[in-house]
Amino acid sequence: MRKQVFLSKEAFLRSKRLGKRNMRLLLVLHILFLMTYMASGLYAMNKLFQEDFVLRYCFMAVIELILWLLADIMVWIASSKGRLVYFAVNIISLYGCYYLWQIFQFPLENLLDQSIRLLFVLAYFGKTLLLFCCGLQFYQEPICYVWQRYERKRVDAEKEDQLMIDKLLKANEEAHQKRRSNYRIAKRAMKNMRIYTMLLVAVIYGGLLLFYLGGFVCKMIFQNDVLAMDYAQRFVLLTSLFSALIWSLPTILLFLNHAFARLSVVVVWGLQAFYYMKEATSVVQVIQHEHYSWLCLLVIVLFESVRIGCLWRLTHTLWKDPFLKAYWKLKKAEG
């Protein structure tokens, strides 16, 4: 039973009146349910079994009803032992399990009679569970106040009101500070995500244009090795297109402020590494087979190193950004 330490006398008496009203309403429903259950059980017994067995059931049912009435009266007048008597009667009523065993000893060939017997058994277990739950309600608020007495040593109403006011003010201030902190984190995180989005677009699509134009510059500078520069330009163009395709995923997720953006960066880097491992041997074989100068390989490595270096620096900063971590953690906590 919970002690009502911070309850004023007026509030305690009001809760006690409400608890008494709820308790008595529950007891009325309890008696009506018991009478209905026993009448239904008597009908089922009279229809299915012999007269002597039905008389024994009626006798035990009347005794059970008297015990329940006694328990209900003790609870009604808020007797100190009323709740214990109620649960004691609930335990005594388990004698019905003996009848459940006996009714299955009678052979029933009619499907309807078998169905009625099964319903009776289910109703018995349902009744037992329902009455047990009903007894638990006597220990719950506000009904539990019926068995309590107000103590003068309790905190008076003024102290209780002041304590409640201070508690509410403190809770409101903490909630306000938390909301302000969360708002600042979210604002800064969304600002950073917009910056990362623009930088990713610049590196991916801007690099696609710049490195392709860089190929023309290399062809103008190294006019004696135009075929090798053509291959380097073509390789850089295809690699940039592949990168633009796969890096579009984290770019879009960042724009949508989606928490999967951080994880998508790892996935995309895995795809990027797989692509380079796949193409590395083929580049060397093409250069050797076509008798291109190693200057071609140097141009490819230089261009790709610059582009990958920019992507790595940008995504590493994105991954370590504390505001993004805090923002996505808050969103996850909010569900």
Tab-separated table of C-alpha atoms in Angstrom:
chain	number	residue	atom	x	y	z
A	1	MET	CA	0.000	0.000	0.000
A	2	ARG	CA	1.413	3.357	-0.947
A	3	LYS	CA	1.767	5.995	1.776
A	4	GLN	CA	0.098	9.277	0.980
A	5	VAL	CA	2.736	11.506	2.517
A	6	PHE	CA	2.217	14.573	0.360
A	7	LEU	CA	-1.580	14.547	0.482
A	8	SER	CA	-3.449	17.289	2.324
A	9	LYS	CA	-6.329	16.355	4.595
A	10	GLU	CA	-8.920	17.784	2.220
A	11	ALA	CA	-7.439	15.920	-0.738
A	12	PHE	CA	-7.180	12.733	1.337
A	13	LEU	CA	-10.858	12.877	2.380
A	14	ARG	CA	-11.900	13.627	-1.188
A	15	SER	CA	-9.929	10.625	-2.444
A	16	LYS	CA	-11.412	8.475	0.321
A	17	ARG	CA	-14.976	9.404	-0.696
A	18	LEU	CA	-14.195	8.659	-4.328
A	19	GLY	CA	-12.594	5.345	-3.368
A	20	LYS	CA	-15.622	4.321	-1.294
A	21	ARG	CA	-17.981	5.114	-4.151
A	22	ASN	CA	-15.898	3.112	-6.622
A	23	MET	CA	-15.547	0.230	-4.179
A	24	ARG	CA	-19.277	-0.099	-3.586
A	25	LEU	CA	-20.060	0.144	-7.271
A	26	LEU	CA	-17.543	-2.638	-7.864
A	27	LEU	CA	-19.148	-4.775	-5.149
A	28	VAL	CA	-22.615	-4.367	-6.671
A	29	LEU	CA	-21.281	-5.482	-10.049
A	30	HIS	CA	-19.496	-8.324	-8.295
A	31	ILE	CA	-22.692	-9.674	-6.719
A	32	LEU	CA	-24.667	-9.323	-9.951
A	33	PHE	CA	-21.945	-11.207	-11.833
A	34	LEU	CA	-21.862	-14.002	-9.251
A	35	MET	CA	-25.626	-14.467	-9.331
A	36	THR	CA	-25.618	-14.563	-13.130
A	37	TYR	CA	-22.733	-17.038	-13.200
A	38	MET	CA	-24.319	-19.382	-10.680
A	39	ALA	CA	-27.711	-19.294	-12.417
A	40	SER	CA	-26.020	-20.120	-15.730
A	41	GLY	CA	-24.033	-22.913	-14.093
A	42	LEU	CA	-27.184	-24.359	-12.552
A	43	TYR	CA	-28.867	-24.378	-15.957
A	44	ALA	CA	-25.900	-26.146	-17.528
A	45	MET	CA	-25.744	-28.749	-14.743
A	46	ASN	CA	-29.477	-29.409	-14.854
A	47	LYS	CA	-29.349	-29.927	-18.622
A	48	LEU	CA	-26.327	-32.185	-18.738
A	49	PHE	CA	-26.152	-34.313	-15.593
A	50	GLN	CA	-28.130	-36.381	-13.139
A	51	GLU	CA	-30.348	-34.896	-10.452
A	52	ASP	CA	-28.227	-35.917	-7.448
A	53	PHE	CA	-25.120	-34.338	-8.972
A	54	VAL	CA	-27.092	-31.163	-9.692
A	55	LEU	CA	-28.346	-30.992	-6.081
A	56	ARG	CA	-24.803	-31.277	-4.741
A	57	TYR	CA	-23.723	-28.497	-7.069
A	58	CYS	CA	-26.642	-26.293	-5.927
A	59	PHE	CA	-25.764	-26.871	-2.279
A	60	MET	CA	-22.121	-25.922	-2.791
A	61	ALA	CA	-23.097	-22.944	-4.937
A	62	VAL	CA	-25.373	-21.585	-2.180
A	63	ILE	CA	-22.604	-21.950	0.395
A	64	GLU	CA	-20.179	-20.171	-1.934
A	65	LEU	CA	-22.657	-17.358	-2.486
A	66	ILE	CA	-23.130	-16.919	1.273
A	67	LEU	CA	-19.363	-16.741	1.770
A	68	TRP	CA	-19.081	-14.176	-1.018
A	69	LEU	CA	-21.869	-12.098	0.546
A	70	LEU	CA	-20.025	-12.192	3.880
A	71	ALA	CA	-16.795	-11.078	2.228
A	72	ASP	CA	-18.582	-8.338	0.291
A	73	ILE	CA	-20.274	-7.027	3.440
A	74	MET	CA	-16.923	-6.824	5.235
A	75	VAL	CA	-15.423	-4.980	2.287
A	76	TRP	CA	-18.496	-2.719	2.037
A	77	ILE	CA	-18.093	-1.527	5.637
A	78	ALA	CA	-14.318	-1.170	5.086
A	79	SER	CA	-13.444	-3.771	7.696
A	80	SER	CA	-9.713	-4.125	8.257
A	81	LYS	CA	-9.937	-7.862	7.462
A	82	GLY	CA	-12.370	-7.464	4.574
A	83	ARG	CA	-9.843	-7.715	1.775
A	84	LEU	CA	-8.163	-10.765	3.312
A	85	VAL	CA	-11.526	-12.496	3.705
A	86	TYR	CA	-12.304	-11.691	0.074
A	87	PHE	CA	-9.148	-13.457	-1.140
A	88	ALA	CA	-9.738	-16.328	1.293
A	89	VAL	CA	-13.183	-16.912	-0.238
A	90	ASN	CA	-11.637	-16.707	-3.694
A	91	ILE	CA	-9.254	-19.513	-2.716
A	92	ILE	CA	-12.078	-21.575	-1.173
A	93	SER	CA	-14.084	-21.237	-4.382
A	94	LEU	CA	-11.397	-23.262	-6.130
A	95	TYR	CA	-13.256	-26.317	-4.876
A	96	GLY	CA	-14.966	-26.040	-8.273
A	97	CYS	CA	-11.954	-27.784	-9.786
A	98	TYR	CA	-13.297	-30.977	-8.194
A	99	TYR	CA	-16.532	-30.540	-10.111
A	100	LEU	CA	-14.645	-29.842	-13.311
A	101	TRP	CA	-12.934	-33.190	-12.946
A	102	GLN	CA	-16.242	-34.929	-12.242
A	103	ILE	CA	-18.211	-33.456	-15.132
A	104	PHE	CA	-15.685	-34.903	-17.573
A	105	GLN	CA	-16.416	-38.371	-16.189
A	106	PHE	CA	-19.915	-38.281	-17.673
A	107	PRO	CA	-20.060	-39.468	-21.287
A	108	LEU	CA	-21.791	-36.985	-23.590
A	109	GLU	CA	-22.487	-37.992	-27.177
A	110	ASN	CA	-24.405	-34.889	-28.222
A	111	LEU	CA	-22.147	-32.239	-29.755
A	112	LEU	CA	-24.278	-29.468	-28.270
A	113	ASP	CA	-23.944	-30.934	-24.767
A	114	GLN	CA	-20.183	-31.214	-25.196
A	115	SER	CA	-20.048	-27.570	-26.247
A	116	ILE	CA	-22.071	-26.500	-23.203
A	117	ARG	CA	-19.737	-28.455	-20.917
A	118	LEU	CA	-16.711	-26.826	-22.496
A	119	LEU	CA	-18.264	-23.371	-22.106
A	120	PHE	CA	-18.963	-24.086	-18.447
A	121	VAL	CA	-15.313	-24.966	-17.849
A	122	LEU	CA	-14.108	-21.828	-19.628
A	123	ALA	CA	-16.602	-19.719	-17.672
A	124	TYR	CA	-15.302	-21.158	-14.399
A	125	PHE	CA	-11.697	-20.210	-15.127
A	126	GLY	CA	-12.822	-16.816	-16.432
A	127	LYS	CA	-14.813	-16.209	-13.236
A	128	THR	CA	-11.863	-17.137	-11.026
A	129	LEU	CA	-9.510	-14.816	-12.880
A	130	LEU	CA	-12.025	-11.965	-12.962
A	131	LEU	CA	-12.747	-12.140	-9.212
A	132	PHE	CA	-9.027	-12.241	-8.449
A	133	CYS	CA	-8.473	-9.099	-10.538
A	134	CYS	CA	-11.445	-7.509	-8.806
A	135	GLY	CA	-9.778	-8.136	-5.425
A	136	LEU	CA	-6.580	-6.495	-6.631
A	137	GLN	CA	-8.548	-3.309	-7.287
A	138	PHE	CA	-9.070	-2.936	-3.518
A	139	TYR	CA	-5.330	-2.253	-3.211
A	140	GLN	CA	-5.250	0.322	-6.011
A	141	GLU	CA	-6.008	4.038	-5.916
A	142	PRO	CA	-8.476	5.485	-5.140
A	143	ILE	CA	-10.150	2.468	-3.463
A	144	CYS	CA	-7.159	1.827	-1.196
A	145	TYR	CA	-7.825	5.156	0.590
A	146	VAL	CA	-10.923	3.574	2.163
A	147	TRP	CA	-8.701	1.515	4.504
A	148	GLN	CA	-6.326	4.345	5.355
A	149	ARG	CA	-6.471	6.960	8.097
A	150	TYR	CA	-5.188	10.459	7.811
A	151	GLU	CA	-2.262	11.142	10.154
A	152	ARG	CA	-1.688	14.562	11.659
A	153	LYS	CA	2.028	14.081	11.136
A	154	ARG	CA	1.520	14.321	7.411
A	155	VAL	CA	2.796	17.372	5.567
A	156	ASP	CA	0.212	20.132	5.731
A	157	ALA	CA	-1.430	21.589	2.640
A	158	GLU	CA	0.703	24.755	2.477
A	159	LYS	CA	3.986	22.857	2.576
A	160	GLU	CA	2.638	20.352	0.113
A	161	ASP	CA	1.519	23.106	-2.253
A	162	GLN	CA	4.878	24.846	-2.000
A	163	LEU	CA	6.729	21.602	-2.610
A	164	MET	CA	4.564	20.864	-5.622
A	165	ILE	CA	5.032	24.404	-6.989
A	166	ASP	CA	8.805	24.214	-6.560
A	167	LYS	CA	8.866	20.793	-8.168
A	168	LEU	CA	6.785	21.960	-11.124
A	169	LEU	CA	8.874	25.111	-11.592
A	170	LYS	CA	12.071	23.091	-11.510
A	171	ALA	CA	10.655	20.525	-13.941
A	172	ASN	CA	9.450	23.269	-16.285
A	173	GLU	CA	12.802	25.044	-16.151
A	174	GLU	CA	14.680	21.808	-16.855
A	175	ALA	CA	12.314	20.953	-19.701
A	176	HIS	CA	12.694	24.462	-21.115
A	177	GLN	CA	16.476	24.288	-20.951
A	178	LYS	CA	16.411	20.853	-22.555
A	179	ARG	CA	14.169	22.089	-25.375
A	180	ARG	CA	16.443	25.085	-25.955
A	181	SER	CA	19.504	22.850	-26.008
A	182	ASN	CA	17.842	20.394	-28.389
A	183	TYR	CA	16.719	23.252	-30.620
A	184	ARG	CA	20.263	24.671	-30.812
A	185	ILE	CA	21.671	21.234	-31.582
A	186	ALA	CA	19.077	20.603	-34.291
A	187	LYS	CA	19.585	24.053	-35.828
A	188	ARG	CA	23.355	23.687	-35.920
A	189	ALA	CA	23.135	20.101	-37.208
A	190	MET	CA	20.786	21.026	-40.058
A	191	LYS	CA	23.037	23.951	-40.963
A	192	ASN	CA	26.051	21.643	-41.071
A	193	MET	CA	24.150	19.097	-43.168
A	194	ARG	CA	23.308	21.778	-45.719
A	195	ILE	CA	26.999	22.723	-45.858
A	196	TYR	CA	28.085	19.106	-46.284
A	197	THR	CA	25.472	18.623	-48.988
A	198	MET	CA	26.721	21.603	-50.975
A	199	LEU	CA	30.355	20.543	-50.553
A	200	LEU	CA	29.579	16.996	-51.693
A	201	VAL	CA	27.806	18.346	-54.765
A	202	ALA	CA	30.778	20.606	-55.489
A	203	VAL	CA	33.330	17.814	-55.106
A	204	ILE	CA	31.367	15.205	-57.053
A	205	TYR	CA	29.880	17.169	-59.919
A	206	GLY	CA	32.367	20.021	-59.941
A	207	GLY	CA	35.223	17.526	-59.937
A	208	LEU	CA	33.597	15.679	-62.821
A	209	LEU	CA	33.809	18.818	-64.958
A	210	LEU	CA	37.185	20.048	-63.731
A	211	PHE	CA	39.025	16.745	-64.130
A	212	TYR	CA	37.508	16.189	-67.562
A	213	LEU	CA	38.735	19.631	-68.622
A	214	GLY	CA	42.069	18.790	-67.024
A	215	GLY	CA	42.369	15.972	-69.532
A	216	PHE	CA	42.251	18.472	-72.395
A	217	VAL	CA	44.965	20.511	-70.730
A	218	CYS	CA	47.153	17.426	-70.419
A	219	LYS	CA	46.656	16.607	-74.112
A	220	MET	CA	47.739	20.136	-75.043
A	221	ILE	CA	50.799	19.895	-72.818
A	222	PHE	CA	51.811	16.341	-73.794
A	223	GLN	CA	51.072	16.433	-77.525
A	224	ASN	CA	53.494	13.579	-78.222
A	225	ASP	CA	51.382	11.212	-76.072
A	226	VAL	CA	47.838	12.119	-77.146
A	227	LEU	CA	46.504	8.520	-77.130
A	228	ALA	CA	47.668	7.943	-73.583
A	229	MET	CA	46.100	11.232	-72.476
A	230	ASP	CA	42.847	10.248	-74.222
A	231	TYR	CA	42.778	7.027	-72.230
A	232	ALA	CA	43.533	8.873	-68.977
A	233	GLN	CA	40.788	11.408	-69.721
A	234	ARG	CA	38.304	8.638	-70.514
A	235	PHE	CA	39.185	6.686	-67.372
A	236	VAL	CA	38.841	9.753	-65.142
A	237	LEU	CA	35.499	10.585	-66.781
A	238	LEU	CA	34.057	7.087	-66.200
A	239	THR	CA	35.359	6.936	-62.635
A	240	SER	CA	33.903	10.380	-61.887
A	241	LEU	CA	30.536	9.320	-63.315
A	242	PHE	CA	30.517	6.175	-61.145
A	243	SER	CA	31.403	8.214	-58.071
A	244	ALA	CA	28.729	10.780	-58.871
A	245	LEU	CA	26.203	7.948	-59.071
A	246	ILE	CA	26.993	6.265	-55.770
A	247	TRP	CA	27.699	9.458	-53.805
A	248	SER	CA	24.278	10.800	-54.762
A	249	LEU	CA	22.790	8.555	-52.052
A	250	PRO	CA	24.458	10.201	-49.019
A	251	THR	CA	23.981	13.601	-50.655
A	252	ILE	CA	20.215	13.100	-50.861
A	253	LEU	CA	20.038	11.621	-47.363
A	254	LEU	CA	21.922	14.592	-45.960
A	255	PHE	CA	19.557	16.961	-47.713
A	256	LEU	CA	16.629	15.094	-46.114
A	257	ASN	CA	18.330	15.169	-42.657
A	258	HIS	CA	18.113	11.370	-42.506
A	259	ALA	CA	20.129	9.510	-39.876
A	260	PHE	CA	21.092	6.815	-42.396
A	261	ALA	CA	23.345	9.385	-44.097
A	262	ARG	CA	26.287	8.540	-41.809
A	263	LEU	CA	25.980	4.818	-42.449
A	264	SER	CA	25.536	5.354	-46.176
A	265	VAL	CA	28.940	7.060	-46.239
A	266	VAL	CA	30.553	3.804	-45.062
A	267	VAL	CA	28.614	1.779	-47.636
A	268	VAL	CA	29.580	4.123	-50.472
A	269	TRP	CA	33.239	4.067	-49.472
A	270	GLY	CA	33.099	0.282	-49.641
A	271	LEU	CA	31.689	0.450	-53.168
A	272	GLN	CA	34.324	3.011	-54.136
A	273	ALA	CA	37.154	0.813	-52.804
A	274	PHE	CA	35.750	-2.239	-54.612
A	275	TYR	CA	35.639	-0.285	-57.879
A	276	TYR	CA	39.270	0.822	-57.560
A	277	MET	CA	40.468	-2.689	-56.737
A	278	LYS	CA	38.616	-3.973	-59.776
A	279	GLU	CA	40.016	-1.305	-62.141
A	280	ALA	CA	43.599	-1.090	-60.825
A	281	THR	CA	44.911	-4.233	-62.552
A	282	SER	CA	43.045	-3.461	-65.794
A	283	VAL	CA	44.647	0.007	-65.998
A	284	VAL	CA	48.148	-1.445	-65.694
A	285	GLN	CA	47.365	-4.139	-68.272
A	286	VAL	CA	45.976	-1.608	-70.765
A	287	ILE	CA	48.980	0.670	-70.394
A	288	GLN	CA	51.371	-2.257	-70.952
A	289	HIS	CA	49.356	-3.727	-73.821
A	290	GLU	CA	48.891	-0.455	-75.668
A	291	HIS	CA	52.462	0.647	-74.944
A	292	TYR	CA	51.289	3.860	-73.296
A	293	SER	CA	53.846	5.835	-71.343
A	294	TRP	CA	53.773	5.673	-67.570
A	295	LEU	CA	52.905	9.357	-67.637
A	296	CYS	CA	49.341	8.210	-68.362
A	297	LEU	CA	49.252	6.268	-65.081
A	298	LEU	CA	50.732	9.250	-63.245
A	299	VAL	CA	47.981	11.564	-64.526
A	300	ILE	CA	45.284	9.073	-63.500
A	301	VAL	CA	46.757	8.622	-60.024
A	302	LEU	CA	47.165	12.393	-59.579
A	303	PHE	CA	43.599	13.255	-60.597
A	304	GLU	CA	42.032	10.435	-58.578
A	305	SER	CA	44.159	11.190	-55.517
A	306	VAL	CA	42.990	14.809	-55.493
A	307	ARG	CA	39.344	13.833	-55.897
A	308	ILE	CA	39.430	10.980	-53.377
A	309	GLY	CA	41.415	13.120	-50.943
A	310	CYS	CA	38.716	15.815	-51.039
A	311	LEU	CA	35.978	13.225	-50.562
A	312	TRP	CA	37.811	11.578	-47.681
A	313	ARG	CA	38.417	14.847	-45.897
A	314	LEU	CA	34.817	15.918	-46.309
A	315	THR	CA	33.237	12.617	-45.265
A	316	HIS	CA	35.619	12.199	-42.326
A	317	THR	CA	34.556	15.592	-40.998
A	318	LEU	CA	30.917	14.659	-41.581
A	319	TRP	CA	31.310	11.357	-39.721
A	320	LYS	CA	32.977	13.009	-36.727
A	321	ASP	CA	30.623	15.995	-36.540
A	322	PRO	CA	29.338	16.073	-32.900
A	323	PHE	CA	26.205	18.061	-33.775
A	324	LEU	CA	25.092	15.460	-36.322
A	325	LYS	CA	25.688	12.656	-33.830
A	326	ALA	CA	23.669	14.429	-31.136
A	327	TYR	CA	20.890	15.376	-33.573
A	328	TRP	CA	20.393	11.842	-34.903
A	329	LYS	CA	20.575	10.443	-31.375
A	330	LEU	CA	17.767	12.779	-30.324
A	331	LYS	CA	15.675	11.790	-33.328
A	332	LYS	CA	16.170	8.120	-32.506
A	333	ALA	CA	15.145	8.696	-28.879
A	334	GLU	CA	11.991	10.516	-30.010
A	335	GLY	CA	11.128	7.543	-32.258
